[in-house]
mmCIF file of C-alpha atoms in Angstrom:
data_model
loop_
_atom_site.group_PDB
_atom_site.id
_atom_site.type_symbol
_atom_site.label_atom_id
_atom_site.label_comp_id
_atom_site.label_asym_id
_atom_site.label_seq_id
_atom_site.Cartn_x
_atom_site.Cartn_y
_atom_site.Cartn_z
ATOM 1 C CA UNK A 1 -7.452 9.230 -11.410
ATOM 2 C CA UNK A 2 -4.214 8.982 -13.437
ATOM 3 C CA UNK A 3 -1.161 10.375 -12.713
ATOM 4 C CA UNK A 4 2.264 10.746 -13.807
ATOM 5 C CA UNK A 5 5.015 9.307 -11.762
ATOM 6 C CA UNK A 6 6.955 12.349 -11.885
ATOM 7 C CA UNK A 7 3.904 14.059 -9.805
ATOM 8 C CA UNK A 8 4.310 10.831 -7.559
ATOM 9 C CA UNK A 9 7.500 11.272 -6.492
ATOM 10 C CA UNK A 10 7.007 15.013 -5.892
ATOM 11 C CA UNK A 11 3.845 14.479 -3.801
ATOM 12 C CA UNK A 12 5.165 11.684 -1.782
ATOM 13 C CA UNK A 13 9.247 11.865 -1.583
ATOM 14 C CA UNK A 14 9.743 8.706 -3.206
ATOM 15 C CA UNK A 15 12.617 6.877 -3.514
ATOM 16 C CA UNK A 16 11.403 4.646 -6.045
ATOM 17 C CA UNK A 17 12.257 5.055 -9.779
ATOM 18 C CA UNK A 18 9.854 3.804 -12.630
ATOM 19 C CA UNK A 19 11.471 2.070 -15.728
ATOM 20 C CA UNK A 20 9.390 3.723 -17.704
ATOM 21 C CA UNK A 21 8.745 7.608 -17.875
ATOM 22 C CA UNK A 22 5.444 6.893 -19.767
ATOM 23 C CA UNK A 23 4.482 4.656 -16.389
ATOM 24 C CA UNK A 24 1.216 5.681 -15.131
ATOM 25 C CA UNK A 25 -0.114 5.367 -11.620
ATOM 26 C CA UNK A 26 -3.257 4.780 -10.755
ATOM 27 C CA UNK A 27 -5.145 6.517 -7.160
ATOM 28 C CA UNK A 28 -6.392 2.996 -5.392
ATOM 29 C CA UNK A 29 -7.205 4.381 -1.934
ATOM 30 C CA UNK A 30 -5.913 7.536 -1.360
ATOM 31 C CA UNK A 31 -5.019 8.442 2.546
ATOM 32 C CA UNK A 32 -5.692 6.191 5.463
ATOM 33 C CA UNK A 33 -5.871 7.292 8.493
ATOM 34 C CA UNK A 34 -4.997 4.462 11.065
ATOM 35 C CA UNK A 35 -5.796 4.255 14.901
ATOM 36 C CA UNK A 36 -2.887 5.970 15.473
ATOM 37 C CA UNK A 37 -3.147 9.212 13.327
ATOM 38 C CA UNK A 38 -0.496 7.608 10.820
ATOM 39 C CA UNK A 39 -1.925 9.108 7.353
ATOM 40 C CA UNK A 40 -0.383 6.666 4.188
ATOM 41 C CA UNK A 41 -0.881 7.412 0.775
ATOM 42 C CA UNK A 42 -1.577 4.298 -1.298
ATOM 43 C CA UNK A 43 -0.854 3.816 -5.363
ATOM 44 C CA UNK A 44 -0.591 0.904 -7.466
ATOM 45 C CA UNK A 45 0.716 0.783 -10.837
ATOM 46 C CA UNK A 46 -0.324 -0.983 -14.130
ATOM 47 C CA UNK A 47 1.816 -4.033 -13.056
ATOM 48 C CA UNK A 48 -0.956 -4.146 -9.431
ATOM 49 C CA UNK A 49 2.115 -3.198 -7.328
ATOM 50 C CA UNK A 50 0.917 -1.289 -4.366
ATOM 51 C CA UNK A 51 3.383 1.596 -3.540
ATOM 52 C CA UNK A 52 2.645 2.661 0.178
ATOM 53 C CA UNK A 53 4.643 5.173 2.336
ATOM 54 C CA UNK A 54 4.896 4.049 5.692
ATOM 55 C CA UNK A 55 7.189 5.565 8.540
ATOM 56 C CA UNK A 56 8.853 7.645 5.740
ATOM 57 C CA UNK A 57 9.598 4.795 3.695
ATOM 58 C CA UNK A 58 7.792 3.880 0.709
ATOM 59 C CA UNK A 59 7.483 0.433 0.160
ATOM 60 C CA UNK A 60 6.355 -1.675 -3.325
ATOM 61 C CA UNK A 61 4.295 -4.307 -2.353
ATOM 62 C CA UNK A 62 2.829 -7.196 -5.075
ATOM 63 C CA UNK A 63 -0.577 -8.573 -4.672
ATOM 64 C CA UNK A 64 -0.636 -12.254 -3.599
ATOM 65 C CA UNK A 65 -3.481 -14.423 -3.792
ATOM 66 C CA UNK A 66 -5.898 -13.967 -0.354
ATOM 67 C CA UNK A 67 -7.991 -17.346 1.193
ATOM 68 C CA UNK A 68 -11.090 -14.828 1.273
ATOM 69 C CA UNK A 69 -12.091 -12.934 -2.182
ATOM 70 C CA UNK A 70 -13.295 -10.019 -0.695
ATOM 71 C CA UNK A 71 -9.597 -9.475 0.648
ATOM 72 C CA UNK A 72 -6.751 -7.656 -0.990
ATOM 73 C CA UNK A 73 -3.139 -8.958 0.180
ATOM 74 C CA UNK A 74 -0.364 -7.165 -0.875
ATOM 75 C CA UNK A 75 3.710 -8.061 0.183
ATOM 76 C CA UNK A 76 6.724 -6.171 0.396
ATOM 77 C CA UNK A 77 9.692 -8.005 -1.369
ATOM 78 C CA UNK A 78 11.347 -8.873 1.884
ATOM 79 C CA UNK A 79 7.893 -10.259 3.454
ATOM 80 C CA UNK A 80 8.094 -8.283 6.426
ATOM 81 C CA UNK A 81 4.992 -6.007 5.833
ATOM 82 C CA UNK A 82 1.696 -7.399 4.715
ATOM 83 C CA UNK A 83 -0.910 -4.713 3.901
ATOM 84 C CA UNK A 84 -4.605 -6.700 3.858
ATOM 85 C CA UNK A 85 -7.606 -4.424 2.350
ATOM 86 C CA UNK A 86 -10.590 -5.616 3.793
ATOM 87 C CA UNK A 87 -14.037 -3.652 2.725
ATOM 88 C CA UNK A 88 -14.385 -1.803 6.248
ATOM 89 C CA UNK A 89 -11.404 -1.654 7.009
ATOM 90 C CA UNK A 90 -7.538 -1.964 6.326
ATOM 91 C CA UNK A 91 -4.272 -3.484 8.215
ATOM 92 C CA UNK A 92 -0.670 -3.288 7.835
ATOM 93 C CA UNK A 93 1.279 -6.569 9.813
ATOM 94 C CA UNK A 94 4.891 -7.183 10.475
ATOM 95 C CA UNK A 95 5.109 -10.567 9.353
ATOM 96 C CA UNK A 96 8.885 -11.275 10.922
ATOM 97 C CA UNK A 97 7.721 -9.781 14.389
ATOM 98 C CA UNK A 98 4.254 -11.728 13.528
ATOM 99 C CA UNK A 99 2.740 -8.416 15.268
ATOM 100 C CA UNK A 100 -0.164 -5.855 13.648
ATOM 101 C CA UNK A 101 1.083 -2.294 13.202
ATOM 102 C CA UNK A 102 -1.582 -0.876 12.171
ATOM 103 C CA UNK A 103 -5.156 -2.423 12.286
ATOM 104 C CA UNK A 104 -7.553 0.178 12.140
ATOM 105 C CA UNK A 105 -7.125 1.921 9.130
ATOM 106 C CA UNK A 106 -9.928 4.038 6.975
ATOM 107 C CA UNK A 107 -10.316 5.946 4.035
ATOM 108 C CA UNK A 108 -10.114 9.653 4.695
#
């Protein structure tokens, strides 16, 4: 699923602004819903950015190399928030607190 980062921002209040107008998104896993009942909404762009909304932030995260193939890592700019994609299952960490926040997370 394409779509338009204009419909982006609309759908998810985001503070984030594209360089590009012509930028597309691309749908990589849709809403999670964690152990919690946090839903996030999860993008990444051409560039394999992620750009997750947690706690009414969203956050750009770039994919970093994992130890394990079948694992996804993805990093906020600061560090603090590591979002792993495993196959069954997702996790967002805290890295500075070195503490999970969410661990349970599944496609909706």
């Amino acid at each position: 699923m394409k779509m338009s980062a204009s419909i982006l921002i609309s759908l998810i209040g985001l503070g984030y602004t594209v360089s590009s107008s012509s930028a597309e998104l691309h749908k990589l896993e849709g809403m999670k819903l964690c152990e919690t009942g946090v839903v996030k909404l999860l993008w990444r762009d051409k560039d394999k950015r992620l750009l997750m909304k947690y706690d009414n932030k969203v956050y750009v995260m770039t994919e970093k190399p994992a130890v394990e193939k079948r694992v996804r890592r993805f990093e906020s700019p600061t560090g603090n928030l590591l979002y792993l994609h495993l196959p069954e299952k997702a996790m967002l960490l805290d890295q500075a607190k070195m503490q999970p926040i969410y661990t349970e997370c599944r496609g909706v």
